[in-house]
């Protein structure tokens, strides 16, 4: 006899049989329990009027006969009632009554009792587990860097300011500066971390609090060393999800294709040419727009390519910390796009003190604001590089979701600070 616990998502009484479906952590589909009044009148009477949403534990075992397509059939000896909802469910968990996105986001913590919604969150956890597994196997050390910081790495426009006793501080946009500083003492580090960005626009692919898998590695020859780590990591994650979560993918109706490495590489200039041939206008020296990224995604899909790197971004569109190529126009920065969406960016950093100070000034930043960071470059800083892989972006692409908000239970965007 085993005990499994969860919540009633469906209850139907047909004549003398009460059929109840209970969602549990154990299976993707609900546990189906049929209680017949002529077999166990006491249990039948206990169950037949239970409201949807009741928290219960079932004492019983898997039925030798499995006839229901809806879930795993159990033979129950007893059903213990732990909590009955005091109000009716604010959303339809079975998914028959469509809910507005707003309602879905507000009650996501309840909606994830539904096997389909639940699968996204389970795959999210699997993605992080696979990432850790891969990086640990490769000898990367997990580190933690401050989330309350004195300076931003990704530009002042998206910094959230917080009061820090007598002075002002910011929420970290990226562990960029700290993971680089760690390159003075470790050669391979990673951090799984929230990013806080005050993006003012309500888009389908931006959150104000998102999560990144950040990596930094030292003693590299070029950004190619870092790209190799990233492509192998992403292939490990995507292929691992396909292998370990086939049922969740099926519930979501997702047919994910395995990725093989190496991923295709194209230069930024080549990408611009491809896009201009399709009639898109790409302003000189700027990053690719969302529309351009999507169009490039369809161009690459025609070549049967889902994941690809864009290399050699214009220096004017890159962060100050990326190494500039000799001629000065391009930075050693790359993006990784997956099905037309940027899921990661990274590159080789400037590790030479004088050049780094020069870069800061060229970007109109004041070296004095970055003194603590710059100091680290005085004590034997090796050539290094890394990347930030967006967890929600990766999930959105992998699961073909049309809104990034669906990848997380509690959303932080322009209009949401609760729940
Ligand atoms: P970048 O700013 O490109 O690079 O961020 C890295 C990746 O994080 C994800 N991401 C976001 N996802 C959702 N909502 C957002 N507002 C958001 N902002 C970023 C994207 C993006 O590709 N320091 C560099 C990384 C590095 O060079 O190591 C950085 O933060 O998937």
Short mmCIF file of C-alpha atoms and ligand atoms in Angstrom, two decimals:
data_model
loop_
_atom_site.label_atom_id
_atom_site.label_comp_id
_atom_site.label_asym_id
_atom_site.label_seq_id
_atom_site.Cartn_x
_atom_site.Cartn_y
_atom_site.Cartn_z
CA UNK A 1 0.00 0.00 0.00
CA UNK A 2 1.31 3.48 -0.88
CA UNK A 3 0.13 6.97 -0.04
CA UNK A 4 0.04 9.59 -2.75
CA UNK A 5 -1.10 13.11 -2.18
CA UNK A 6 -2.45 15.87 -4.36
CA UNK A 7 -5.53 17.80 -5.44
CA UNK A 8 -8.82 16.76 -6.99
CA UNK A 9 -9.03 18.21 -10.50
CA UNK A 10 -12.14 16.35 -11.67
CA UNK A 11 -14.98 14.45 -10.05
CA UNK A 12 -17.80 12.72 -11.83
CA UNK A 13 -20.54 10.61 -10.25
CA UNK A 14 -22.20 8.20 -12.65
CA UNK A 15 -24.86 6.17 -10.91
CA UNK A 16 -23.15 4.22 -8.19
CA UNK A 17 -19.59 5.07 -9.23
CA UNK A 18 -17.62 8.17 -8.23
CA UNK A 19 -14.64 8.77 -10.53
CA UNK A 20 -12.16 11.22 -9.21
CA UNK A 21 -8.92 12.52 -10.73
CA UNK A 22 -6.15 13.65 -8.44
CA UNK A 23 -3.07 15.48 -9.64
CA UNK A 24 0.09 14.43 -7.80
CA UNK A 25 3.84 14.96 -8.08
CA UNK A 26 4.32 11.35 -9.05
CA UNK A 27 2.86 11.28 -12.57
CA UNK A 28 2.33 13.76 -15.35
CA UNK A 29 -1.25 12.66 -15.77
CA UNK A 30 -3.70 12.56 -12.84
CA UNK A 31 -4.35 9.52 -10.73
CA UNK A 32 -7.81 8.14 -11.50
CA UNK A 33 -9.75 6.55 -8.67
CA UNK A 34 -13.13 4.90 -9.19
CA UNK A 35 -15.12 4.23 -6.01
CA UNK A 36 -18.19 2.01 -6.28
CA UNK A 37 -20.95 2.35 -3.71
CA UNK A 38 -21.72 -1.36 -3.69
CA UNK A 39 -18.05 -2.15 -2.93
CA UNK A 40 -17.30 0.55 -0.36
CA UNK A 41 -20.29 2.65 0.59
CA UNK A 42 -18.41 4.59 3.27
CA UNK A 43 -15.66 5.70 0.88
CA UNK A 44 -18.21 6.45 -1.86
CA UNK A 45 -20.17 8.74 0.48
CA UNK A 46 -16.97 10.47 1.61
CA UNK A 47 -15.78 11.17 -1.93
CA UNK A 48 -18.91 11.83 -3.99
CA UNK A 49 -19.46 15.46 -2.97
CA UNK A 50 -15.88 16.62 -2.60
CA UNK A 51 -15.34 19.95 -4.31
CA UNK A 52 -12.77 20.37 -7.10
CA UNK A 53 -9.54 21.58 -5.57
CA UNK A 54 -9.72 19.51 -2.38
CA UNK A 55 -6.31 18.43 -1.08
CA UNK A 56 -6.33 14.70 -0.43
CA UNK A 57 -4.09 11.69 0.11
CA UNK A 58 -4.97 8.33 -1.37
CA UNK A 59 -4.01 5.13 0.43
CA UNK A 60 -4.05 2.39 -2.15
CA UNK A 61 -2.20 0.85 -5.02
CA UNK A 62 -1.92 0.95 -8.79
CA UNK A 63 -4.74 -1.04 -10.32
CA UNK A 64 -3.67 -4.14 -12.27
CA UNK A 65 -6.14 -3.07 -14.93
CA UNK A 66 -5.38 0.23 -16.64
CA UNK A 67 -8.27 1.25 -18.85
CA UNK A 68 -8.39 5.02 -18.48
CA UNK A 69 -6.56 7.17 -21.02
CA UNK A 70 -6.84 10.12 -18.67
CA UNK A 71 -4.36 8.88 -16.09
CA UNK A 72 -3.01 6.08 -13.91
CA UNK A 73 -5.80 4.07 -12.29
CA UNK A 74 -5.56 3.44 -8.57
CA UNK A 75 -7.47 1.15 -6.28
CA UNK A 76 -8.11 3.21 -3.15
CA UNK A 77 -8.53 1.74 0.32
CA UNK A 78 -9.00 5.16 1.82
CA UNK A 79 -8.97 8.80 0.82
CA UNK A 80 -7.93 11.29 3.50
CA UNK A 81 -9.21 14.81 3.20
CA UNK A 82 -6.73 17.52 4.17
CA UNK A 83 -8.26 20.77 2.96
CA UNK A 84 -11.40 21.74 1.13
CA UNK A 85 -11.35 25.00 -0.85
CA UNK A 86 -13.46 27.69 0.76
CA UNK A 87 -14.25 29.24 -2.62
CA UNK A 88 -14.77 27.81 -6.07
CA UNK A 89 -11.70 27.71 -8.32
CA UNK A 90 -11.01 31.06 -10.04
CA UNK A 91 -9.79 29.27 -13.19
CA UNK A 92 -10.81 26.11 -14.96
CA UNK A 93 -7.97 23.69 -14.33
CA UNK A 94 -9.09 21.17 -16.93
CA UNK A 95 -8.66 23.78 -19.64
CA UNK A 96 -12.16 23.50 -21.09
CA UNK A 97 -13.02 27.12 -20.35
CA UNK A 98 -10.34 29.28 -21.95
CA UNK A 99 -8.97 31.97 -19.65
CA UNK A 100 -7.44 35.32 -20.56
CA UNK A 101 -3.66 35.51 -20.35
CA UNK A 102 -4.02 37.91 -17.43
CA UNK A 103 -6.07 35.38 -15.43
CA UNK A 104 -3.73 32.58 -16.41
CA UNK A 105 -0.77 34.54 -15.07
CA UNK A 106 -2.56 35.60 -11.88
CA UNK A 107 -3.54 32.04 -11.01
CA UNK A 108 -0.61 30.18 -12.52
CA UNK A 109 0.25 28.62 -9.15
CA UNK A 110 -3.15 26.90 -9.33
CA UNK A 111 -3.20 26.31 -13.05
CA UNK A 112 -0.04 24.23 -12.77
CA UNK A 113 -2.24 21.51 -11.32
CA UNK A 114 -3.20 21.03 -14.96
CA UNK A 115 -0.87 18.44 -16.58
CA UNK A 116 -0.09 20.67 -19.58
CA UNK A 117 0.78 23.80 -17.60
CA UNK A 118 2.61 21.65 -15.07
CA UNK A 119 4.80 20.19 -17.81
CA UNK A 120 6.29 23.59 -18.60
CA UNK A 121 7.37 24.08 -15.00
CA UNK A 122 8.72 20.55 -14.76
CA UNK A 123 10.73 21.04 -17.95
CA UNK A 124 12.02 24.33 -16.55
CA UNK A 125 13.36 22.45 -13.53
CA UNK A 126 14.85 19.79 -15.80
CA UNK A 127 16.61 22.44 -17.92
CA UNK A 128 18.35 23.77 -14.81
CA UNK A 129 19.21 20.29 -13.58
CA UNK A 130 20.72 19.41 -16.96
CA UNK A 131 22.68 22.68 -17.04
CA UNK A 132 24.16 21.98 -13.59
CA UNK A 133 24.90 18.40 -14.55
CA UNK A 134 26.76 19.46 -17.71
CA UNK A 135 28.76 22.25 -16.09
CA UNK A 136 29.69 20.19 -13.03
CA UNK A 137 30.86 17.35 -15.30
CA UNK A 138 33.03 19.84 -17.17
CA UNK A 139 34.69 21.04 -13.95
CA UNK A 140 32.96 24.42 -13.62
CA UNK A 141 32.64 25.72 -10.06
CA UNK A 142 29.31 27.17 -8.96
CA UNK A 143 29.67 30.68 -7.58
CA UNK A 144 27.33 33.34 -6.21
CA UNK A 145 27.76 37.03 -6.83
CA UNK A 146 25.94 39.98 -5.24
CA UNK A 147 22.50 40.96 -6.42
CA UNK A 148 22.71 44.39 -4.79
CA UNK A 149 25.41 46.26 -6.66
CA UNK A 150 26.97 49.69 -7.00
CA UNK A 151 27.23 49.74 -10.80
CA UNK A 152 25.53 48.08 -13.74
CA UNK A 153 27.23 46.22 -16.54
CA UNK A 154 24.52 46.36 -19.18
CA UNK A 155 23.75 50.09 -19.41
CA UNK A 156 22.07 52.58 -17.11
CA UNK A 157 18.68 52.57 -18.84
CA UNK A 158 17.63 49.22 -17.42
CA UNK A 159 18.88 49.57 -13.84
CA UNK A 160 16.49 49.26 -10.91
CA UNK A 161 17.56 51.61 -8.15
CA UNK A 162 17.27 50.58 -4.51
CA UNK A 163 17.91 52.50 -1.33
CA UNK A 164 20.96 51.09 0.43
CA UNK A 165 21.15 52.74 3.85
CA UNK A 166 22.61 56.22 3.22
CA UNK A 167 23.44 55.60 -0.42
CA UNK A 168 21.88 54.32 -3.62
CA UNK A 169 22.45 50.90 -5.09
CA UNK A 170 21.03 48.85 -7.95
CA UNK A 171 19.65 45.38 -8.50
CA UNK A 172 22.08 43.30 -10.53
CA UNK A 173 21.38 43.15 -14.27
CA UNK A 174 23.98 40.44 -14.78
CA UNK A 175 26.84 38.85 -12.80
CA UNK A 176 29.13 40.10 -15.59
CA UNK A 177 31.62 42.20 -13.62
CA UNK A 178 31.91 39.72 -10.74
CA UNK A 179 32.28 36.60 -12.84
CA UNK A 180 35.12 38.37 -14.65
CA UNK A 181 36.78 39.34 -11.36
CA UNK A 182 36.69 35.69 -10.35
CA UNK A 183 38.87 34.94 -13.37
CA UNK A 184 41.81 36.10 -11.26
CA UNK A 185 41.50 32.95 -9.14
CA UNK A 186 39.37 30.31 -10.90
CA UNK A 187 39.48 29.33 -14.54
CA UNK A 188 35.94 27.98 -14.90
CA UNK A 189 32.93 29.31 -13.01
CA UNK A 190 29.17 29.34 -13.44
CA UNK A 191 26.23 30.92 -11.72
CA UNK A 192 22.50 30.31 -12.06
CA UNK A 193 21.10 33.67 -11.19
CA UNK A 194 18.24 36.14 -11.47
CA UNK A 195 18.72 39.21 -13.70
CA UNK A 196 16.82 42.37 -12.82
CA UNK A 197 16.19 44.69 -15.72
CA UNK A 198 13.99 47.75 -15.83
CA UNK A 199 12.92 47.16 -19.44
CA UNK A 200 10.07 49.59 -19.85
CA UNK A 201 8.48 47.82 -22.77
CA UNK A 202 5.90 45.12 -22.39
CA UNK A 203 7.12 42.61 -24.96
CA UNK A 204 6.46 38.89 -25.33
CA UNK A 205 10.13 38.12 -24.79
CA UNK A 206 11.21 40.36 -21.93
CA UNK A 207 10.73 40.01 -18.20
CA UNK A 208 11.87 42.40 -15.52
CA UNK A 209 13.10 39.55 -13.39
CA UNK A 210 14.51 36.66 -15.39
CA UNK A 211 17.07 33.90 -14.83
CA UNK A 212 20.38 33.29 -16.51
CA UNK A 213 22.88 30.48 -16.68
CA UNK A 214 26.10 32.44 -16.60
CA UNK A 215 29.49 31.00 -17.42
CA UNK A 216 32.99 32.45 -17.48
CA UNK A 217 36.18 30.64 -18.44
CA UNK A 218 39.80 31.70 -18.42
CA UNK A 219 42.96 30.94 -20.41
CA UNK A 220 41.02 30.91 -23.68
CA UNK A 221 42.49 31.38 -27.16
CA UNK A 222 39.45 33.15 -28.54
CA UNK A 223 35.67 33.41 -28.16
CA UNK A 224 35.46 30.10 -30.06
CA UNK A 225 36.41 28.27 -26.83
CA UNK A 226 33.40 29.81 -25.11
CA UNK A 227 31.07 29.15 -28.03
CA UNK A 228 32.06 25.50 -27.88
CA UNK A 229 31.03 25.32 -24.21
CA UNK A 230 27.76 27.09 -24.96
CA UNK A 231 26.74 24.99 -27.96
CA UNK A 232 27.53 21.78 -26.13
CA UNK A 233 25.61 22.98 -23.08
CA UNK A 234 22.53 23.93 -25.13
CA UNK A 235 22.62 20.65 -27.08
CA UNK A 236 22.96 18.74 -23.79
CA UNK A 237 19.94 20.56 -22.37
CA UNK A 238 17.69 20.26 -25.44
CA UNK A 239 18.62 16.62 -26.12
CA UNK A 240 18.32 15.83 -22.41
CA UNK A 241 14.78 17.25 -22.30
CA UNK A 242 13.82 15.22 -25.39
CA UNK A 243 15.22 12.08 -23.77
CA UNK A 244 14.01 12.55 -20.20
CA UNK A 245 10.70 14.37 -20.63
CA UNK A 246 8.98 12.74 -23.62
CA UNK A 247 5.63 12.60 -21.84
CA UNK A 248 5.74 16.29 -20.86
CA UNK A 249 6.65 17.25 -24.43
CA UNK A 250 3.79 15.17 -25.75
CA UNK A 251 1.34 16.78 -23.33
CA UNK A 252 2.52 20.15 -24.62
CA UNK A 253 2.25 19.00 -28.22
CA UNK A 254 5.89 19.88 -28.82
CA UNK A 255 7.99 17.99 -31.32
CA UNK A 256 11.46 19.15 -30.42
CA UNK A 257 14.32 18.29 -32.75
CA UNK A 258 17.61 17.12 -31.23
CA UNK A 259 20.52 19.52 -31.73
CA UNK A 260 23.92 18.46 -32.97
CA UNK A 261 27.14 20.40 -32.60
CA UNK A 262 28.91 22.42 -33.88
CA UNK A 263 26.19 25.00 -34.48
CA UNK A 264 26.41 27.12 -37.61
CA UNK A 265 28.28 30.42 -37.26
CA UNK A 266 27.56 33.50 -39.31
CA UNK A 267 29.18 36.92 -39.08
CA UNK A 268 26.96 39.85 -38.15
CA UNK A 269 27.76 41.38 -41.55
CA UNK A 270 26.59 38.24 -43.33
CA UNK A 271 23.37 38.26 -41.28
CA UNK A 272 22.75 41.89 -42.30
CA UNK A 273 23.26 41.01 -45.96
CA UNK A 274 20.84 38.10 -45.75
CA UNK A 275 18.27 40.35 -44.14
CA UNK A 276 18.75 43.22 -46.59
CA UNK A 277 18.22 40.76 -49.44
CA UNK A 278 14.81 40.13 -47.88
CA UNK A 279 14.08 43.84 -47.91
CA UNK A 280 14.75 44.61 -44.24
CA UNK A 281 16.50 47.81 -43.24
CA UNK A 282 19.22 47.38 -40.66
CA UNK A 283 20.53 50.64 -39.18
CA UNK A 284 24.34 50.84 -39.31
CA UNK A 285 26.13 49.84 -36.11
CA UNK A 286 23.01 48.73 -34.23
CA UNK A 287 22.01 45.35 -32.81
CA UNK A 288 19.39 43.33 -34.73
CA UNK A 289 15.78 44.22 -33.98
CA UNK A 290 13.25 41.66 -32.83
CA UNK A 291 11.74 41.52 -36.32
CA UNK A 292 15.17 41.09 -37.91
CA UNK A 293 16.00 38.26 -35.50
CA UNK A 294 12.75 36.52 -36.37
CA UNK A 295 13.31 36.92 -40.10
CA UNK A 296 16.84 35.55 -39.75
CA UNK A 297 15.25 32.63 -37.92
CA UNK A 298 13.09 31.82 -40.94
CA UNK A 299 16.03 32.24 -43.34
CA UNK A 300 18.05 29.79 -41.25
CA UNK A 301 15.08 27.42 -40.89
CA UNK A 302 14.95 27.20 -44.68
CA UNK A 303 18.54 25.96 -44.44
CA UNK A 304 17.37 23.41 -41.88
CA UNK A 305 19.18 25.17 -39.07
CA UNK A 306 17.48 25.89 -35.72
CA UNK A 307 20.41 27.03 -33.56
CA UNK A 308 23.13 29.32 -34.87
CA UNK A 309 25.68 31.87 -33.69
CA UNK A 310 25.94 35.41 -34.94
CA UNK A 311 29.54 36.62 -34.47
CA UNK A 312 31.49 39.86 -34.67
CA UNK A 313 28.90 42.37 -33.58
CA UNK A 314 29.58 46.03 -34.25
CA UNK A 315 31.58 47.42 -31.34
CA UNK A 316 29.06 50.26 -31.09
CA UNK A 317 26.30 47.78 -30.15
CA UNK A 318 28.36 45.77 -27.65
CA UNK A 319 29.00 46.19 -23.91
CA UNK A 320 32.24 47.93 -22.91
CA UNK A 321 33.74 44.71 -21.52
CA UNK A 322 33.91 42.86 -24.88
CA UNK A 323 37.29 42.76 -26.60
CA UNK A 324 37.53 44.92 -29.72
CA UNK A 325 39.02 43.44 -32.83
CA UNK A 326 42.21 45.01 -34.15
CA UNK A 327 40.51 47.28 -36.69
CA UNK A 328 38.20 48.56 -33.94
CA UNK A 329 34.83 48.16 -35.69
CA UNK A 330 33.76 44.80 -34.36
CA UNK A 331 33.66 43.28 -30.91
CA UNK A 332 34.38 39.67 -30.04
CA UNK A 333 30.75 39.34 -29.12
CA UNK A 334 28.35 36.65 -30.28
CA UNK A 335 24.68 35.86 -29.87
CA UNK A 336 23.18 32.42 -29.94
CA UNK A 337 19.78 32.38 -31.64
CA UNK A 338 17.43 29.42 -31.45
CA UNK A 339 14.42 29.37 -33.78
CA UNK A 340 14.71 33.10 -34.42
CA UNK A 341 15.07 34.18 -30.80
CA UNK A 342 18.24 35.33 -29.05
CA UNK A 343 18.72 32.91 -26.17
CA UNK A 344 22.28 33.78 -25.15
CA UNK A 345 25.05 36.24 -25.71
CA UNK A 346 28.68 36.25 -24.77
CA UNK A 347 32.18 36.69 -26.06
CA UNK A 348 35.80 37.25 -25.29
CA UNK A 349 36.44 40.03 -22.77
CA UNK A 350 39.05 42.75 -22.71
CA UNK A 351 41.52 41.52 -20.09
CA UNK A 352 44.22 44.16 -20.64
CA UNK A 353 43.90 46.92 -18.05
CA UNK A 354 44.83 49.88 -20.25
CA UNK A 355 42.60 48.77 -23.10
CA UNK A 356 39.71 48.20 -20.72
CA UNK A 357 39.99 51.73 -19.32
CA UNK A 358 40.09 53.01 -22.89
CA UNK A 359 36.94 51.04 -23.75
CA UNK A 360 35.07 52.41 -20.74
CA UNK A 361 35.93 55.95 -21.80
CA UNK A 362 34.95 55.28 -25.41
CA UNK A 363 31.55 54.14 -24.17
CA UNK A 364 31.20 57.38 -22.22
CA UNK A 365 31.51 55.63 -18.85
CA UNK A 366 33.64 56.83 -15.99
CA UNK A 367 36.47 54.46 -14.96
CA UNK A 368 36.15 55.74 -11.39
CA UNK A 369 32.69 54.15 -11.14
CA UNK A 370 34.28 50.79 -11.92
CA UNK A 371 37.39 51.08 -9.75
CA UNK A 372 36.79 47.89 -7.76
CA UNK A 373 36.32 45.96 -11.01
CA UNK A 374 39.28 47.50 -12.81
CA UNK A 375 41.58 46.75 -9.90
CA UNK A 376 41.13 43.01 -10.46
CA UNK A 377 42.79 43.42 -13.86
CA UNK A 378 46.08 44.39 -12.21
CA UNK A 379 46.85 41.04 -10.62
CA UNK A 380 47.39 38.53 -13.40
CA UNK A 381 44.12 38.49 -15.32
CA UNK A 382 44.25 35.81 -18.05
CA UNK A 383 42.42 36.08 -21.39
CA UNK A 384 38.85 35.02 -20.66
CA UNK A 385 35.30 34.93 -21.93
CA UNK A 386 31.86 33.68 -21.11
CA UNK A 387 28.18 33.92 -21.80
CA UNK A 388 24.75 34.43 -20.29
CA UNK A 389 22.07 31.97 -21.38
CA UNK A 390 18.51 33.11 -20.67
CA UNK A 391 16.53 30.33 -19.00
CA UNK A 392 13.11 31.70 -19.99
CA UNK A 393 14.22 32.49 -23.55
CA UNK A 394 15.56 28.97 -24.00
CA UNK A 395 12.32 27.47 -22.67
CA UNK A 396 10.23 29.75 -24.84
CA UNK A 397 12.04 28.60 -27.99
CA UNK A 398 12.29 24.95 -27.04
CA UNK A 399 8.58 24.70 -26.19
CA UNK A 400 7.39 27.04 -28.98
CA UNK A 401 5.64 29.29 -26.44
CA UNK A 402 4.48 32.59 -27.83
CA UNK A 403 4.88 34.52 -24.58
CA UNK A 404 7.85 34.41 -22.19
CA UNK A 405 5.48 34.86 -19.24
CA UNK A 406 4.34 31.25 -19.64
CA UNK A 407 7.78 29.92 -18.69
CA UNK A 408 7.55 30.96 -15.06
CA UNK A 409 4.98 30.69 -12.27
CA UNK A 410 5.33 34.17 -10.78
CA UNK A 411 5.81 36.85 -13.42
CA UNK A 412 7.62 40.14 -12.92
CA UNK A 413 6.85 42.48 -15.79
CA UNK A 414 5.94 46.15 -16.28
CA UNK A 415 2.51 45.71 -14.70
CA UNK A 416 3.00 42.80 -12.30
CA UNK A 417 4.51 42.94 -8.83
CA UNK A 418 2.07 40.42 -7.36
CA UNK A 419 1.47 37.52 -6.86
P1 LIG B 1 22.53 39.89 -22.35
O1 LIG B 1 22.13 41.24 -21.89
O2 LIG B 1 22.40 39.62 -23.82
O3 LIG B 1 24.05 39.59 -21.98
O4 LIG B 1 21.70 38.80 -21.53
C1 LIG B 1 21.98 37.43 -21.69
C2 LIG B 1 20.74 36.65 -22.02
O5 LIG B 1 19.80 36.77 -20.97
C3 LIG B 1 18.49 36.79 -21.47
N1 LIG B 1 17.85 38.05 -21.09
C4 LIG B 1 16.53 38.21 -20.83
N2 LIG B 1 15.51 37.33 -20.83
C5 LIG B 1 14.29 37.79 -20.55
N3 LIG B 1 14.01 39.07 -20.22
C6 LIG B 1 14.99 39.99 -20.20
N4 LIG B 1 14.72 41.24 -19.87
C7 LIG B 1 16.33 39.57 -20.50
N5 LIG B 1 17.52 40.18 -20.56
C8 LIG B 1 18.42 39.24 -20.91
C9 LIG B 1 18.60 36.65 -22.99
C10 LIG B 1 20.00 37.12 -23.25
O6 LIG B 1 20.55 36.55 -24.42
N6 LIG B 1 26.62 39.95 -19.48
C11 LIG B 1 26.09 39.47 -20.75
C12 LIG B 1 26.33 37.99 -20.94
C13 LIG B 1 27.80 37.65 -21.13
O7 LIG B 1 28.43 38.25 -22.01
O8 LIG B 1 28.29 36.78 -20.41
C14 LIG B 1 24.58 39.72 -20.74
O9 LIG B 1 23.95 39.89 -19.73
O10 LIG B 1 18.49 35.28 -23.32
#
